[in-house]
Short mmCIF file of C-alpha atoms in Angstrom, two decimals:
data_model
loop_
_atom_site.label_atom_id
_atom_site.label_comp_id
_atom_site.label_asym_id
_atom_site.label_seq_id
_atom_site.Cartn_x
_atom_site.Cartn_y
_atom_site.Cartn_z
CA UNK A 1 51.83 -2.91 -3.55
CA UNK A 2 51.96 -2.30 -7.07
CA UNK A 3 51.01 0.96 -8.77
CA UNK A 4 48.27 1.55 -11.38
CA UNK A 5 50.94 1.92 -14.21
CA UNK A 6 53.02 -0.82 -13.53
CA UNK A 7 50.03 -3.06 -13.55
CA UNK A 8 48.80 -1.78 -16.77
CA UNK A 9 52.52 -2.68 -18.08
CA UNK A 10 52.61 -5.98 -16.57
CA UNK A 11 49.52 -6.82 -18.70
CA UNK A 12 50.88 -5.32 -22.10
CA UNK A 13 54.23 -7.12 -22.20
CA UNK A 14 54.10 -8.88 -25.27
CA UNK A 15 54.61 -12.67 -23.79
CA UNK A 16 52.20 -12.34 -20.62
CA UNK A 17 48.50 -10.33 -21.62
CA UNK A 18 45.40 -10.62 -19.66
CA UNK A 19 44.47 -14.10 -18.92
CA UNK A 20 47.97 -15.63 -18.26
CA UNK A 21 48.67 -14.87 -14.54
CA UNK A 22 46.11 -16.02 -10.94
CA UNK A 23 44.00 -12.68 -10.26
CA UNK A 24 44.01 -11.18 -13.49
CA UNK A 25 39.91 -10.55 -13.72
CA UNK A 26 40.56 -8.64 -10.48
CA UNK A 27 43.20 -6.62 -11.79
CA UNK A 28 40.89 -6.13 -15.05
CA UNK A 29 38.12 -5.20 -13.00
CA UNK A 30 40.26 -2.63 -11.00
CA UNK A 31 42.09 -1.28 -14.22
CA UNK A 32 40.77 2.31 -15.47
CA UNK A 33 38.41 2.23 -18.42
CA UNK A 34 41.28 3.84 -21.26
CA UNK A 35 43.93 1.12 -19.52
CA UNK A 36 41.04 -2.03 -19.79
CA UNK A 37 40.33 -0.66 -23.58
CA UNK A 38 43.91 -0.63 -24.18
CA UNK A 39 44.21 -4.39 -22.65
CA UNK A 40 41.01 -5.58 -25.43
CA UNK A 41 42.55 -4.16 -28.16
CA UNK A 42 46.00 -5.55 -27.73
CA UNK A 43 44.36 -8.46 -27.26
CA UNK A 44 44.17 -11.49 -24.04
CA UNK A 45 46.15 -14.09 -24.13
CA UNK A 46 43.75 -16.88 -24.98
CA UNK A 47 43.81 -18.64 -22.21
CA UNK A 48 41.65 -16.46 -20.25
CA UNK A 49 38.54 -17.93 -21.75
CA UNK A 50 39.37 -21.10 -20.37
CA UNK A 51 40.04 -19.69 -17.40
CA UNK A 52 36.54 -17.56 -17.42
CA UNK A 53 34.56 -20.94 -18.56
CA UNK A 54 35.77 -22.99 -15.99
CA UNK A 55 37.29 -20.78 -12.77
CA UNK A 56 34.36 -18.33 -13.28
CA UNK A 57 31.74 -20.04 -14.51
CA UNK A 58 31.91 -23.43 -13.64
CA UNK A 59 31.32 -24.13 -17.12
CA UNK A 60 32.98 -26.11 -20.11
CA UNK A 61 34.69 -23.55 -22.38
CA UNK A 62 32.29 -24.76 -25.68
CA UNK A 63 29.55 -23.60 -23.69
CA UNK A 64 30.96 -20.05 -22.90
CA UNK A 65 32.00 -20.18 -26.79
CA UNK A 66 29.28 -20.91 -27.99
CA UNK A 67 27.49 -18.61 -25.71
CA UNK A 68 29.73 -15.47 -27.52
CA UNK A 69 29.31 -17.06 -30.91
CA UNK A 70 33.25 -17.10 -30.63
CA UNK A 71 34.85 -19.90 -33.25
CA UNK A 72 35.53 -23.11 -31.09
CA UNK A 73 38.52 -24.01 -33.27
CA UNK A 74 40.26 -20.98 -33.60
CA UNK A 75 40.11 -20.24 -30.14
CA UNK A 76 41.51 -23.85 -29.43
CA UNK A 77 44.03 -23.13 -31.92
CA UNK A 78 44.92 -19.96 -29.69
CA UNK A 79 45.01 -21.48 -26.89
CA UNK A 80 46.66 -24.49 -27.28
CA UNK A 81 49.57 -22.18 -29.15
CA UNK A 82 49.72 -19.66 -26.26
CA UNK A 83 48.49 -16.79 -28.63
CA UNK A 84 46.44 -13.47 -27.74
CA UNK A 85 42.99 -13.37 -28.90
CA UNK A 86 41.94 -10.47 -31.51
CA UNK A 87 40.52 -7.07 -29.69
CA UNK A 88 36.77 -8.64 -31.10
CA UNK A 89 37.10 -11.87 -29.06
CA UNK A 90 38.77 -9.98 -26.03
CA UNK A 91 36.17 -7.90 -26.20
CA UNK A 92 33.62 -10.65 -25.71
CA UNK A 93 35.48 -12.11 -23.07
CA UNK A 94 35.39 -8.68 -21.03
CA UNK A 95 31.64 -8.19 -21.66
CA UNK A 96 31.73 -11.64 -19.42
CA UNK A 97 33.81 -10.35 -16.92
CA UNK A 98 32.01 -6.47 -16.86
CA UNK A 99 28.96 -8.53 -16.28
CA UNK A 100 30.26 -11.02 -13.59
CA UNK A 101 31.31 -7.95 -11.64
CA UNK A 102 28.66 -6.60 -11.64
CA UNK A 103 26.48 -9.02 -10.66
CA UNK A 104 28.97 -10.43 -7.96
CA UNK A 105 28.42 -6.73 -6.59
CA UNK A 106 24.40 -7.25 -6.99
CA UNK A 107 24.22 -10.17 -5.57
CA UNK A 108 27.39 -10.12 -3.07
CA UNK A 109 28.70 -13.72 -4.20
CA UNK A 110 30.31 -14.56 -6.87
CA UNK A 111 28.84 -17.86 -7.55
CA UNK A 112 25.52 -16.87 -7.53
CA UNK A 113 26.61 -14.25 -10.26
CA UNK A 114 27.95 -17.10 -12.29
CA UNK A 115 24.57 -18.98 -11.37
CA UNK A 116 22.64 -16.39 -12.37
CA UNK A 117 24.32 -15.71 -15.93
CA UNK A 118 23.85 -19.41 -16.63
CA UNK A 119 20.15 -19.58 -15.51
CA UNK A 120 17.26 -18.99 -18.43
CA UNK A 121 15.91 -14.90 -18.02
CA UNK A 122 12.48 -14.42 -19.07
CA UNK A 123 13.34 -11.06 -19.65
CA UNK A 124 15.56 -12.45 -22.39
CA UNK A 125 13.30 -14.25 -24.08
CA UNK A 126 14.22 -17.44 -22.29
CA UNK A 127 17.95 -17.14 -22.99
CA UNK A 128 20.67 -16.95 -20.71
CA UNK A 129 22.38 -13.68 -19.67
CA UNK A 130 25.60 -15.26 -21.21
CA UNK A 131 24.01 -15.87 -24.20
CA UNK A 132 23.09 -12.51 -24.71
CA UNK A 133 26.40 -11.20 -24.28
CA UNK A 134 27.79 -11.82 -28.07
CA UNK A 135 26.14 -8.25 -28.55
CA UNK A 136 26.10 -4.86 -27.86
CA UNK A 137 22.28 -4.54 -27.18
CA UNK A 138 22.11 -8.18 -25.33
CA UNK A 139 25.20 -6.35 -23.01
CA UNK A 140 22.89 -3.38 -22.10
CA UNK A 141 19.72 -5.26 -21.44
CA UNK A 142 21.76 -7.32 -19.11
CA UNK A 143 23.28 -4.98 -17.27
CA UNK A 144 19.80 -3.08 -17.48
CA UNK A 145 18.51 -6.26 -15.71
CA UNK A 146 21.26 -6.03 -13.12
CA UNK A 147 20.39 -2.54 -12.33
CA UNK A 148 16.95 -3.23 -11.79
CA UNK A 149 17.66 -6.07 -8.98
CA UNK A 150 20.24 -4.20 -7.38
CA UNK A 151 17.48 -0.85 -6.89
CA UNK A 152 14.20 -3.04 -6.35
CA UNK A 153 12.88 -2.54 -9.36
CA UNK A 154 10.71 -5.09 -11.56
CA UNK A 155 12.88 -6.58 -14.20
#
């Protein structure tokens, strides 16, 4: 099994970041919080919103785009050149997979988490949970929301 460190170096090399290997939202999910900051800022490979749209969503990468507010064409542009996205689109990509985590945890499947973060909130105004997520404040009253289901309390 491999150790913490060698992990967090696997994702830093240069030519493989977050997003270009099978099980890498696991590993992010399992990485510390300094080694996951580390991962943003460097940057994800940009395939891993494909990956996140359509492996953990079930949904077509505009719609998780447009969801962050995250430029369709540069992002294309990323991925179709196997480059890293910048530490402000990684970040929006791990604000996805924070949230999918913890509502895979809340609801103990992880397709009803991606069901749920594509479903209209009325807490939210009517707006999706993934819609939300393009900001700090739409982060926290998601995972707020979360909270709330996973103690009984009204939402």
């Amino acid at each position: 099994m491999a150790t913490r460190s060698s992990t967090v170096r696997v994702l830093n090399k240069s030519t493989h970041g977050l997003g270009a290997r099978p099980n890498d939202f696991r590993r992010f999910a399992s990485m510390d919080p300094i080694s996951q900051g580390r991962t943003i800022r460097d940057g994800m490979d940009a395939i891993i919103a494909e990956r996140v749209a359509k492996e953990l969503l079930q949904i077509p990468l505009q719609t998780l785009l447009t969801g962050l507010g995250l430029p369709s064409s540069t992002i294309l542009r990323k991925i179709s050149r196997q480059e890293r996205l910048s530490g402000a689109e990684s970040d929006r990509i791990a604000r996805v997979l924070y949230i999918h985590e913890q509502a895979t945890d809340v609801f103990e499947d992880a397709g009803l988490a991606a069901e749920w973060m594509r479903r209209a909130n009325a807490t939210l105004g009517g707006m999706t949970p993934l819609e939300v997520l393009d900001t700090q404040p739409g982060y926290d009253r998601v995972r707020d929301i979360l909270t709330r289901i996973a103690f009984g309390v009204a939402a």
